Each structure stands twice: as structure tokens, then as C-alpha cells.
Short mmCIF file of C-alpha atoms and ligand atoms in Angstrom, two decimals:
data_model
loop_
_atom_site.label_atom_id
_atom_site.label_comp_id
_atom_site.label_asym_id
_atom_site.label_seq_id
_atom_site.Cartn_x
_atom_site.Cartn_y
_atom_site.Cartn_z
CA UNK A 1 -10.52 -8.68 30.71
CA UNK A 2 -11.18 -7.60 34.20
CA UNK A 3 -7.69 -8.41 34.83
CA UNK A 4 -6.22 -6.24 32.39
CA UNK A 5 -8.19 -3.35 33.38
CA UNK A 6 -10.12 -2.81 30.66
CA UNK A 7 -13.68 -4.26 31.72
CA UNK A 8 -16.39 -2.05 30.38
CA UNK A 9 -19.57 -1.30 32.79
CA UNK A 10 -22.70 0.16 31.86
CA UNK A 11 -24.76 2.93 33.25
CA UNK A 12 -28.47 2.67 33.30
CA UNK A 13 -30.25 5.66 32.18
CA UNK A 14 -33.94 5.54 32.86
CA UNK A 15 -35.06 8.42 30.68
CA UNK A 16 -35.27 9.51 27.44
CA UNK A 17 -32.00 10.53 25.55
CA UNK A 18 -31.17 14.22 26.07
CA UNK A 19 -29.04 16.75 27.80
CA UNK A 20 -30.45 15.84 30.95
CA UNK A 21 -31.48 12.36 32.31
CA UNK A 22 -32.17 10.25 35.14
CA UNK A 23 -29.98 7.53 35.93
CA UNK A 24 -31.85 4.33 37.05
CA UNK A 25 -31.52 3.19 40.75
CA UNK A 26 -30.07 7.20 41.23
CA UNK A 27 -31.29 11.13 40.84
CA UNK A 28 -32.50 13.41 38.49
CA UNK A 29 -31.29 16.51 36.93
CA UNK A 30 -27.87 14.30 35.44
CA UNK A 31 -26.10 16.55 32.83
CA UNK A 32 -25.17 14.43 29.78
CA UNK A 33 -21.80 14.87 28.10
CA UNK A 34 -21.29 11.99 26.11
CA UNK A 35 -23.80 11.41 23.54
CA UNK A 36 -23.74 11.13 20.01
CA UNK A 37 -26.85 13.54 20.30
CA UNK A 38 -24.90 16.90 18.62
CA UNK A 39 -27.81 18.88 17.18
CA UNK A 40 -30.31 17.47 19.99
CA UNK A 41 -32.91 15.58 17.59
CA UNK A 42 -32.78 12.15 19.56
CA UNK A 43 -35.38 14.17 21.54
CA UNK A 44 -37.27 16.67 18.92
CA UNK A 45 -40.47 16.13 18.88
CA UNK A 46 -40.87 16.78 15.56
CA UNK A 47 -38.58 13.72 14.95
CA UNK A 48 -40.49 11.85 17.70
CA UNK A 49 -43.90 12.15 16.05
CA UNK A 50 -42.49 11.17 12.45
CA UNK A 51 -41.14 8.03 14.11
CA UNK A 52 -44.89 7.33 15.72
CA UNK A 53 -46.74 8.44 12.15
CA UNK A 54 -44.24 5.95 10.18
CA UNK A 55 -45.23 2.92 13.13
CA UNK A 56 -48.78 3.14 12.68
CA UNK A 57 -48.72 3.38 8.74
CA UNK A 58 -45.81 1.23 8.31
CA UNK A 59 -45.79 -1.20 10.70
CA UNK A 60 -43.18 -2.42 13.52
CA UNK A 61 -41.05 -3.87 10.58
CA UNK A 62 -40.61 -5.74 7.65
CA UNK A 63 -39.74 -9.29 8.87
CA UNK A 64 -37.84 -9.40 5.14
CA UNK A 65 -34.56 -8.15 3.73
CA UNK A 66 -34.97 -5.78 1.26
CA UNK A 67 -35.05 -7.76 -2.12
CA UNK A 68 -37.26 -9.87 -0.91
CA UNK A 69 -40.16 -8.10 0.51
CA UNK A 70 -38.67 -5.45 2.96
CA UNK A 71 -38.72 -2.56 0.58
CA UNK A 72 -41.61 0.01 1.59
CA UNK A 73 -41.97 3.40 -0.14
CA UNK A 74 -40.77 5.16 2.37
CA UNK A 75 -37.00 3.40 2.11
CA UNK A 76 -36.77 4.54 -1.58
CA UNK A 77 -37.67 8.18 -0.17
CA UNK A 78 -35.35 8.14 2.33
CA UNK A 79 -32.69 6.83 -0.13
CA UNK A 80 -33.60 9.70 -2.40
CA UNK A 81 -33.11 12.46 0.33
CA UNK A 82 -29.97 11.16 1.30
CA UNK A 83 -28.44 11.64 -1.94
CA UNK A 84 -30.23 15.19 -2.40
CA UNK A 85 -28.67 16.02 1.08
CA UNK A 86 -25.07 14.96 0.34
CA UNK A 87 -25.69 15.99 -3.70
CA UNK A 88 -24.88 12.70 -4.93
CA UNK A 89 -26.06 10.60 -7.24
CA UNK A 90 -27.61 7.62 -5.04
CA UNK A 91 -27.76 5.76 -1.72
CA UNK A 92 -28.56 2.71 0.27
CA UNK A 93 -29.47 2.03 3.48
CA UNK A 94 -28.36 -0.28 5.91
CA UNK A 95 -29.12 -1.12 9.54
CA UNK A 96 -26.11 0.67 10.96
CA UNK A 97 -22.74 2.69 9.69
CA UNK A 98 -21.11 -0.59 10.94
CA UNK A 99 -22.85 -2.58 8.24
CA UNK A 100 -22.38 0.15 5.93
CA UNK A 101 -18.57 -0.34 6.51
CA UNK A 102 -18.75 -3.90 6.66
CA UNK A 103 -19.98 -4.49 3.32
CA UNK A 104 -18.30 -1.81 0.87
CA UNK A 105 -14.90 -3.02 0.78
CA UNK A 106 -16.06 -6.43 -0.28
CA UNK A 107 -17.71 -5.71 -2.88
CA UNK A 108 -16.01 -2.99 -4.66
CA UNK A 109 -12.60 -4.46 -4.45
CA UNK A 110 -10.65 -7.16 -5.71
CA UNK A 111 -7.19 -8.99 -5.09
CA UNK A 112 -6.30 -6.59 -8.00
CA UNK A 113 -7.38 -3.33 -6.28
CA UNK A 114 -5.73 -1.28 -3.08
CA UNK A 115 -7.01 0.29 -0.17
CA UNK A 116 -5.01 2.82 1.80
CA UNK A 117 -6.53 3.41 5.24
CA UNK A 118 -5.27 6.00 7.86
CA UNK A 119 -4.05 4.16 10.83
CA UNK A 120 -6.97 5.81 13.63
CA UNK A 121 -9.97 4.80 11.35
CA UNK A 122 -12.62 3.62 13.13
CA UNK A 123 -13.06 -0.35 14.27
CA UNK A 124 -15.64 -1.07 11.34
CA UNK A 125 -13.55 0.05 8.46
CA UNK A 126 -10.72 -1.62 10.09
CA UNK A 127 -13.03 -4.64 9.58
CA UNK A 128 -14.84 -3.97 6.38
CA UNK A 129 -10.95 -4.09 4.87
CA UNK A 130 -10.14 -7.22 6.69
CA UNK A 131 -13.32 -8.33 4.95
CA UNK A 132 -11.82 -7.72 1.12
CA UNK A 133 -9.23 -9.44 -0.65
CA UNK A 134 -7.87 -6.23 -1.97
CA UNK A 135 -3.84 -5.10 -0.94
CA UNK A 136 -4.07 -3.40 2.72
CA UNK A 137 -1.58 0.05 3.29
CA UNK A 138 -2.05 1.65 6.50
CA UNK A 139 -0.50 4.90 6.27
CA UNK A 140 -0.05 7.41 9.65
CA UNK A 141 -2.83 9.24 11.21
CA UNK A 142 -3.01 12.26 8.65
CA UNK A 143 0.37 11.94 7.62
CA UNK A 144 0.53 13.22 3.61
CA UNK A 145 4.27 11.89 3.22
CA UNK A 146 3.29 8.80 4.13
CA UNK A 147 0.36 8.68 2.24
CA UNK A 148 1.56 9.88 -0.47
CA UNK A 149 4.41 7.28 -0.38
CA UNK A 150 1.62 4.49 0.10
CA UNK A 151 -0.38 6.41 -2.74
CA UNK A 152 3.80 5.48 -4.84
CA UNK A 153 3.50 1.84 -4.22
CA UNK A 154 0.48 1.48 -4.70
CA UNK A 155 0.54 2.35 -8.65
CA UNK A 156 0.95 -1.24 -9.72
CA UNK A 157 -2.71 -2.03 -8.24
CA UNK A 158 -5.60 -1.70 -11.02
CA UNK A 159 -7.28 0.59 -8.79
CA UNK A 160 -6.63 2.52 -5.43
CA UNK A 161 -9.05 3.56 -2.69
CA UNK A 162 -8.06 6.34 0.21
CA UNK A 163 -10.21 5.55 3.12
CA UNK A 164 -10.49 7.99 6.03
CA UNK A 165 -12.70 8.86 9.06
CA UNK A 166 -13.81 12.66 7.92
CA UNK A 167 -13.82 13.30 11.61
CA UNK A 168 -11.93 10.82 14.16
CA UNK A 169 -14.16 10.01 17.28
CA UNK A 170 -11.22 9.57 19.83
CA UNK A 171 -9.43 13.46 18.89
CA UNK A 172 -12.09 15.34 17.45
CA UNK A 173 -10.00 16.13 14.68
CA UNK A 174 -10.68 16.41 11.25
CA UNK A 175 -9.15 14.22 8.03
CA UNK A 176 -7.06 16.77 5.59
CA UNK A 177 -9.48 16.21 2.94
CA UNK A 178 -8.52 18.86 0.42
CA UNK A 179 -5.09 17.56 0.40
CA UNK A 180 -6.09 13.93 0.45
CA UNK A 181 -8.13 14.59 -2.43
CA UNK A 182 -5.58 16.56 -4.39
CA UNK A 183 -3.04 13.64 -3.79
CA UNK A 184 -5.79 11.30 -4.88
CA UNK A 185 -6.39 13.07 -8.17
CA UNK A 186 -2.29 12.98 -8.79
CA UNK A 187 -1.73 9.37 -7.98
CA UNK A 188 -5.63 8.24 -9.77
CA UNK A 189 -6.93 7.13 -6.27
CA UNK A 190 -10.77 6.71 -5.38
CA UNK A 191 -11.77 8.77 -2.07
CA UNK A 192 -14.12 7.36 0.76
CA UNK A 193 -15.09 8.91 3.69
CA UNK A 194 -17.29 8.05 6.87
CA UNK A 195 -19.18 10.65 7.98
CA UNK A 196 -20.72 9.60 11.26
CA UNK A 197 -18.99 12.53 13.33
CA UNK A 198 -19.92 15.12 10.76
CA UNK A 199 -23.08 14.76 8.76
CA UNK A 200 -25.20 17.37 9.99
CA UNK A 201 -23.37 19.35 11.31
CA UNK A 202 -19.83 20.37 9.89
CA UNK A 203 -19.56 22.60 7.08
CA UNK A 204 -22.37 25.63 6.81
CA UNK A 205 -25.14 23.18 5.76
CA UNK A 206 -24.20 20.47 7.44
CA UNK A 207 -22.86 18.27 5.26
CA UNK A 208 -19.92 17.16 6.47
CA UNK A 209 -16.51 17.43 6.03
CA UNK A 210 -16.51 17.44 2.57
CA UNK A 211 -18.68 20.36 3.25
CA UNK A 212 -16.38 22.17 5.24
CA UNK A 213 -13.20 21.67 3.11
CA UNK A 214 -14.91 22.35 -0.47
CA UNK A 215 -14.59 19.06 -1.66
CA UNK A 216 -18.02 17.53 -1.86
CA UNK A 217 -17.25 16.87 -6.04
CA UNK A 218 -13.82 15.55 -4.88
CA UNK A 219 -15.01 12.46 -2.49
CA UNK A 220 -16.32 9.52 -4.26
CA UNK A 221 -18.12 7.34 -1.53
CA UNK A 222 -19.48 8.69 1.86
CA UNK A 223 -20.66 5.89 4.68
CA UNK A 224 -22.34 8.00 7.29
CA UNK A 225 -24.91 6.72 10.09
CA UNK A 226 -28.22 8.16 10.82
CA UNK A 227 -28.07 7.15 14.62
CA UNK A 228 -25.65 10.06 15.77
CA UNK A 229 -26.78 13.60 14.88
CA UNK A 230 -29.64 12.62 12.51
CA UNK A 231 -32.11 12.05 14.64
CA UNK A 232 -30.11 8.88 16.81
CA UNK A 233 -32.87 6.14 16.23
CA UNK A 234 -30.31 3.75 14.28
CA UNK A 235 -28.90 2.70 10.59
CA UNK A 236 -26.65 3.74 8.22
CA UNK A 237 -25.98 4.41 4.73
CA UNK A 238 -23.84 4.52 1.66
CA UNK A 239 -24.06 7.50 -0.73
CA UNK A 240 -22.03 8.06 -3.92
CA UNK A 241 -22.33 7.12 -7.79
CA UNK A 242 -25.60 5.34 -9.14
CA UNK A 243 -23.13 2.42 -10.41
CA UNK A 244 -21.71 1.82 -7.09
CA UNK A 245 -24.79 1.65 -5.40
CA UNK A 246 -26.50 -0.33 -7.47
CA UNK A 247 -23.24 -3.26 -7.44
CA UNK A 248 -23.84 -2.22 -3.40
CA UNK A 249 -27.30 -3.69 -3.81
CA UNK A 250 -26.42 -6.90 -5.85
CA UNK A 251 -23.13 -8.02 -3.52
CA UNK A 252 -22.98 -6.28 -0.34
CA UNK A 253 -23.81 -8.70 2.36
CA UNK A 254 -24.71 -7.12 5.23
CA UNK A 255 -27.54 -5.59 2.93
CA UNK A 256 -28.43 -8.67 1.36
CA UNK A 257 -28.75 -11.10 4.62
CA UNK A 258 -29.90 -8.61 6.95
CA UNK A 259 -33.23 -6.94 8.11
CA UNK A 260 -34.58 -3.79 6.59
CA UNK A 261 -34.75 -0.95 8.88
CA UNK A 262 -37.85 -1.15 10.58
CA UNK A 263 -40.40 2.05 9.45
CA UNK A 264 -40.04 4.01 12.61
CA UNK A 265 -36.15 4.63 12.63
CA UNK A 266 -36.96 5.34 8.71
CA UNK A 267 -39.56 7.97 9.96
CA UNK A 268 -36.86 9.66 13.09
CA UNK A 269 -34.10 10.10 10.02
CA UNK A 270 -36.43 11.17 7.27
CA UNK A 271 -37.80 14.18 9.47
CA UNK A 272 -34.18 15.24 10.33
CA UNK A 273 -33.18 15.46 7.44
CA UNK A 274 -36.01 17.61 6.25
CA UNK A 275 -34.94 20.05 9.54
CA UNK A 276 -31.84 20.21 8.35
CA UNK A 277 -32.47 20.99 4.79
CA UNK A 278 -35.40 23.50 5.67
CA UNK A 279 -32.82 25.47 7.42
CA UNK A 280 -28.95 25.63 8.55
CA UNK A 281 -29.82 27.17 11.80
CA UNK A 282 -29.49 23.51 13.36
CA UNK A 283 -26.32 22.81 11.48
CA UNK A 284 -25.02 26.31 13.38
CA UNK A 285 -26.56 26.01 16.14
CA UNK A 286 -23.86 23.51 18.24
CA UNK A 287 -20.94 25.69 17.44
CA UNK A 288 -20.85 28.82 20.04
CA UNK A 289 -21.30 26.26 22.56
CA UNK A 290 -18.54 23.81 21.85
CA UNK A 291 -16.38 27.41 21.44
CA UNK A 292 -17.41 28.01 24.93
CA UNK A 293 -16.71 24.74 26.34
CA UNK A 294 -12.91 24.54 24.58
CA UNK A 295 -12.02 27.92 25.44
CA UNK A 296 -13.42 27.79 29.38
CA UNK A 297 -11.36 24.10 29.56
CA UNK A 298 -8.49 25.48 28.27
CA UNK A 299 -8.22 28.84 30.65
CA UNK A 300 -8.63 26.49 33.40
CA UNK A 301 -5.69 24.58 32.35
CA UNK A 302 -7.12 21.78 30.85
CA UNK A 303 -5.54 20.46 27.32
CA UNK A 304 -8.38 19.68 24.46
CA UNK A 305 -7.45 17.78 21.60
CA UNK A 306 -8.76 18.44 18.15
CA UNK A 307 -10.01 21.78 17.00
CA UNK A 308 -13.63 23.39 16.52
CA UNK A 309 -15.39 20.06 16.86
CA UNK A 310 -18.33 19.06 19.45
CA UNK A 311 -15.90 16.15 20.60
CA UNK A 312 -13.47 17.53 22.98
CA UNK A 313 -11.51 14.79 24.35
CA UNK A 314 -9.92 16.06 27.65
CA UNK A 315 -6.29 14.82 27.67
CA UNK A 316 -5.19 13.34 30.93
CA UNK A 317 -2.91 10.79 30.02
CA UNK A 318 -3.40 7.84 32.96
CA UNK A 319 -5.77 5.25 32.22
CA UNK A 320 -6.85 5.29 36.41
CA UNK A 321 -6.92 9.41 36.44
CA UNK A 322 -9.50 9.13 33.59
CA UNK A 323 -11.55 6.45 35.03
CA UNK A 324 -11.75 7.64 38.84
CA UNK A 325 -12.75 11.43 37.68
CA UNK A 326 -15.09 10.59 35.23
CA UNK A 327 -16.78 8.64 38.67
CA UNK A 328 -16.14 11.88 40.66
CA UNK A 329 -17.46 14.04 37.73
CA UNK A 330 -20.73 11.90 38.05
CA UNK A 331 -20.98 12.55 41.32
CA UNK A 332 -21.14 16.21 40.62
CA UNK A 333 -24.22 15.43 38.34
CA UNK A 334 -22.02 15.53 35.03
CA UNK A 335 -22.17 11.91 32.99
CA UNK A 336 -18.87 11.83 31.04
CA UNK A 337 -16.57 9.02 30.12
CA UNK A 338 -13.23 8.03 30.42
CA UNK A 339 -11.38 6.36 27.55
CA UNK A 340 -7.95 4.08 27.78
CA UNK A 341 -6.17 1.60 26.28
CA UNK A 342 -6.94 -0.33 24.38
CA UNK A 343 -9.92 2.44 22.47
CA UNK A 344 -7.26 4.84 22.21
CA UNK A 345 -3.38 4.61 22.24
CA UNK A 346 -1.25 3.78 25.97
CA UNK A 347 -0.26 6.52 28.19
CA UNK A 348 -3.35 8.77 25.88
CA UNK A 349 -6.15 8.55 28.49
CA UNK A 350 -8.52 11.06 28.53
CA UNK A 351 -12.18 12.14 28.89
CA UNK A 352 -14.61 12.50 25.74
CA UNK A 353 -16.96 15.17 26.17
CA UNK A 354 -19.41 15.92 23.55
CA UNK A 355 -20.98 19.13 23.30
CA UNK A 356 -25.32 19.06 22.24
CA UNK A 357 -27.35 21.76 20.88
CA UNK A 358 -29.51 21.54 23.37
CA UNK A 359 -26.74 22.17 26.11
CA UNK A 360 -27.47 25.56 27.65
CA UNK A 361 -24.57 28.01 28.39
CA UNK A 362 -25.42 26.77 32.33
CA UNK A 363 -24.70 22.96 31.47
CA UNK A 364 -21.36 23.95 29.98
CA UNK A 365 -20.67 26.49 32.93
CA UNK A 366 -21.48 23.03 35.14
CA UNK A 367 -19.36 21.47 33.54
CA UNK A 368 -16.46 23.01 33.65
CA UNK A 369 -16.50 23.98 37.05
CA UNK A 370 -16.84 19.73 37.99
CA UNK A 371 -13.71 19.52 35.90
CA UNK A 372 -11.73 21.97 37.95
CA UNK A 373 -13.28 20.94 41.03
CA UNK A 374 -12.36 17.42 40.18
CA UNK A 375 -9.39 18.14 38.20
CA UNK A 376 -7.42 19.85 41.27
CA UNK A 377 -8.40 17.20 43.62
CA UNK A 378 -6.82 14.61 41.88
CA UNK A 379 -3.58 16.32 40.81
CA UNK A 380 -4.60 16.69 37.06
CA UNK A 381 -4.54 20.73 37.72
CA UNK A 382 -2.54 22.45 39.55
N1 PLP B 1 -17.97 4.90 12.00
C1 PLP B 1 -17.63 5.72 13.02
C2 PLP B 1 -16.53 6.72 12.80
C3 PLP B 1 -18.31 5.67 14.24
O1 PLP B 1 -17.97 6.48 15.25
C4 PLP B 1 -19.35 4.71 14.40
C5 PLP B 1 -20.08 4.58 15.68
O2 PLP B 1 -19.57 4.62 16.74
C6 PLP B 1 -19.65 3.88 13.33
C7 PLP B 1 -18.96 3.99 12.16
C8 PLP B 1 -20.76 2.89 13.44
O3 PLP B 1 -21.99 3.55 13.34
P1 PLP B 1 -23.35 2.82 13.69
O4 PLP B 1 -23.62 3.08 15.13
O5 PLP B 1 -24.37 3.41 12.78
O6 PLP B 1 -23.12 1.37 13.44
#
């Protein structure tokens, strides 16, 4: 691995999760541009004290999978607001959006069925299909024609599933849903969607994508995680019709053989989800600031893929040019990361900055200025 380049290394941060942190072993004051963190709840206290409240009522965990004796009152009510915050029928919890991936392809299809899965979805639904037996089309990253030719063959199958990222990780863009969904209805094809880089905060409540496009009574299933924007602790879920989710609880094995999620990362998600359905303010309150960042980047010559979204990957092309100013943008106090092959295609290197709630216009300002600073001293500027 370390021969090809592609040898991962971490960073050890010795504070709390946040727009700013301290970096073990170095200083203070480090200005955070890659976390998962969009609305800024990994550190609300409000979120923070729910988590505490939940330990000492709950308990540390549950030593039990659910059916057997890991089901506390507090997982049904959790269950319950998910659904009420997506307006769907039910949901089910699992320990992570992977597991939620893992285990829905399995069980709802057969060698009879189809999926049809855009070519950029993320790693775990690239393994959750593996894991069925159903027939596999992968169809080009948000590419209709092709879909809709894979959507052609795919008529002899009893049944058909279109699975998508709502929003891809890598680009920061943002699945076509409303024509998905209207070539979905023509060709009698399920929809699913995973929500992890929307739930929260796309659309004007939050909701997600489906949100956003005006198709939340078009999507079937939604996977979405609760350790990104909602609150960051950990765990994942599936939401979508009662039937479903009750076959997801009788056959879906990562929810079967696994751990329940212990009380306190039940408590962090449950009060986030009450912030966000008290109010949209939070929902709104990331999107000025990723405006500023895009616009700023892109005056100073700098290309951004995607469009509107908190992840602004920051196109550079060469796996080394990513790597050595995402070091140099570090040691301008700015923590960002660069991606290369193999996470995202050859000769597409870039850095993935995410944009925070909690960022102040300042943080951005910093930012930028790192890039340009860093930008024209390795040739990536003029
Ligand atoms: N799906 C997507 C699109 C993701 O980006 C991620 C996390 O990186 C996951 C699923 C997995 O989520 P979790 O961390 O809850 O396992």
C-alpha cells in the first residue's frame, strides 16, 4: 500500500470535535475543514447533555441485540421521530449507515429482483448489493439515458430498485431525483436513497434531498446516518414503509447479530432531531457560509465541484499537489484533506472542504487566503 502511494495516516486531534481543535503533540487554535459536523451539533450542548441524561438513566449499553433484550424505550422513540422527521411510515435503527446499507439489499431482494445503482455510490451500497443475489446494473454517474436504458432491460426482473447517493461525498453534487423518480414511476421501479450528506440540512426543513427536489412521496426507502449532521455520536437508520421495516427487522443481519446502539448516542440523535424540528433556522443556517466559501474560491481562481452544497471539493487534479498542500494548508492552521486515487477517480485529485455552521465568516476568510497562499506557491494558481 505504501508502495502504491495510497497509505492513509491519521491525525490526532486532542479536543473535542468542532470548528476549532487542538491537534495532539501540536498547537491550538487549528481551523477544521473536514468534518462531517455541517450544522455544528457534534458540539451543542444541548446535544451533549441529552447524551449524559440518556447514560445515567439508560446505562453504558445494552450488552444484547435488539430482539433479544437490547430494546429500551427510548429506541422505539427514536424510531418514531425518525419517521415523523422524514414523514414516513417507520424506521429502524442500526449501529451505523454502513450497516444500514449492508443489510437492505439482502433482504428485500431476490435472484428474481434488480437493482440499478449509479456508478459513484458510496463503498457500503456498493457492498450491501454485492451482499444480494438480485441482478446488478450500474448505470453512469447521473446519466438518465443510461439509466433509463438499464431501467429497458431491466423489465424482465419481477421487481426493480434505483439506488442512489442523494448527495455524493467526493463532488458535492446532488442525485437528479425528480427525474429519477419520474423514470422510476414509467419503467415501475422502487426508489432508495442514502441520505448521509443531506439529512438535516438540504431542502428548507432539512430533510434531505427529497426535500429539496419535491419528492419526499416519490422515494420509497431512505438509509441516512445519525453520525454526520445529526448530532455525529454514531448509527444509522432505515426509514420507509411499515412492511419493509418490519421484513428489515425479521432478516436484516447486521440488525439481527449486532449490538444495539448504546443509550447515549440514542440520547445525542434524539435531541437533534428535536432542534431541528423545533425550528429550520439550523437547517438554514450552513448555507450563506458555504455561498461565501464557493464564491471567494472561485474569484481566486480555484475550481469547486458540485453546486450549493457544504462539500466543496477543490479540484486540483495531481494526487502529490493534493497531498503536499493539504500539509502546507495545515501548517497555516487550516486541517483539510487531500483525496486521490483510489477514493476518487485518477488524474481527479482534489481537496474536500466541508463548510460547518459554526464556521464564522473569519474561518472561511482563513481559509481561503491559506488556499491562495498555498495554491500560488505550488503552481496550482497562477
Ligand atoms: N453512506 C454515505 C454516502 C457516507 O458518506 C457514509 C459515511 O461516510 C456512510 C454511508 C456510512 O455512514 P456511517 O458512518 O453511519 O456508517
Amino acid at each position: 500500500i505504501r508502495g502504491a502511494g495510497t497509505w492513509k495516516s491519521e491525525r490526532v486531534i486532542a479536543s473535542r470535535q468542532g470548528p476549532h481543535l487542538r491537534l495532539a503533540g501540536g498547537g491550538a487554535g487549528i481551523i477544521n475543514f473536514c468534518a462531517n459536523n455541517y450544522l455544528g451539533l457534534s458540539s451543542h450542548p444541548e446535544v451533549i447533555r441529552a447524551a449524559v441524561e440518556a447514560l445515567e438513566k439508560f446505562g453504558a449499553g445494552l450488552s444484547s441485540v435488539r430482539f433479544i433484550c437490547g430494546t429500551q424505550s427510548i429506541h422505539k422513540d427514536l424510531e418514531e421521530k425518525i419517521a415523523r422527521f422524514h414523514q414516513r411510515e417507520d424506521a429502524i435503527l442500526y449501529a451505523s449507515c454502513f450497516d444500514a446499507n449492508a443489510g437492505i439489499f439482502e433482504a428485500l431482494l431476490t435472484p428474481e429482483d434488480a437493482v440499478l445503482s449509479d456508478e459513484l455510490n458510496h463503498a457500503s451500497i456498493i457492498d450491501g448489493i454485492r451482499l444480494c443475489k438480485a441482478n446488478k446494473y450500474r448505470y453512469k454517474h447521473m446519466d438518465m439515458q443510461d439509466l433509463e436504458a438499464k431501467l429497458k432491460e431491466a423489465q424482465k426482473h419481477r421487481l426493480r430498485l434505483v439506488a442512489t447517493d442523494g448527495a455524493f461525498s467526493m463532488d458535492g453534487d446532488i442525485a437528479p431525483l425528480r427525474e429519477i423518480c419520474q423514470l422510476a414511476q414509467k419503467y415501475d421501479a422502487l426508489v432508495f436513497i442514502d441520505e448521509c450528506h443531506a439529512t438535516g440540512f438540504l431542502g428548507p426543513n432539512g430533510r434531505g434531498t427529497d426535500e429539496l427536489l419535491g419528492v419526499m412521496d416519490k422515494v420509497t426507502i431512505i438509509n441516512s446516518t445519525l453520525g454526520k449532521a445529526l448530532g455525529g455520536a454514531a448509527g444509522g437508520y432505515t426509514t420507509g414503509p411499515k412492511p419493509l421495516i418490519d421484513l428489515l427487522r425479521q432478516r436484516s443481519r447486521p440488525y439481527l447479530f449486532s449490538n444495539s446502539l448504546p443509550p447515549a448516542v440514542v440520547g445525542c440523535a434524539s435531541k437533534a432531531l428535536d432542534l431541528l424540528m423545533e425550528s429550520n433556522a439550523i437547517a438554514q443556517s450552513m448555507a450563506a457560509k458555504t455561498q461565501r466559501f464557493r464564491s471567494k474560491m472561485t474569484a481566486a481562481g480555484f475550481t469547486i465541484s458540485g453546486k450549493d452544497h457544504p462539500i466543496c471539493p477543490v479540484m486540483l487534479g495531481d494526487a502529490r499537489l493534493a497531498s503536499v498542500m493539504a500539509e502546507d494548508m495545515l501548517n497555516r492552521g487550516i486541517y483539510v484533506i487531500g483525496f486521490s486515487y483510489p477514493v476518487v477517480p485518477k488524474g481527479k485529485a482534489r481537496i474536500r472542504v466541508q463548510i460547518s455552521a459554526v464556521h464564522s465568516d473569519e474561518d472561511i476568510d482563513r481559509c481561503v487566503e491559506a488556499f491562495t497562499e498555498v495554491g500560488q506557491k505550488h503552481g496550482a494558481l497562477p
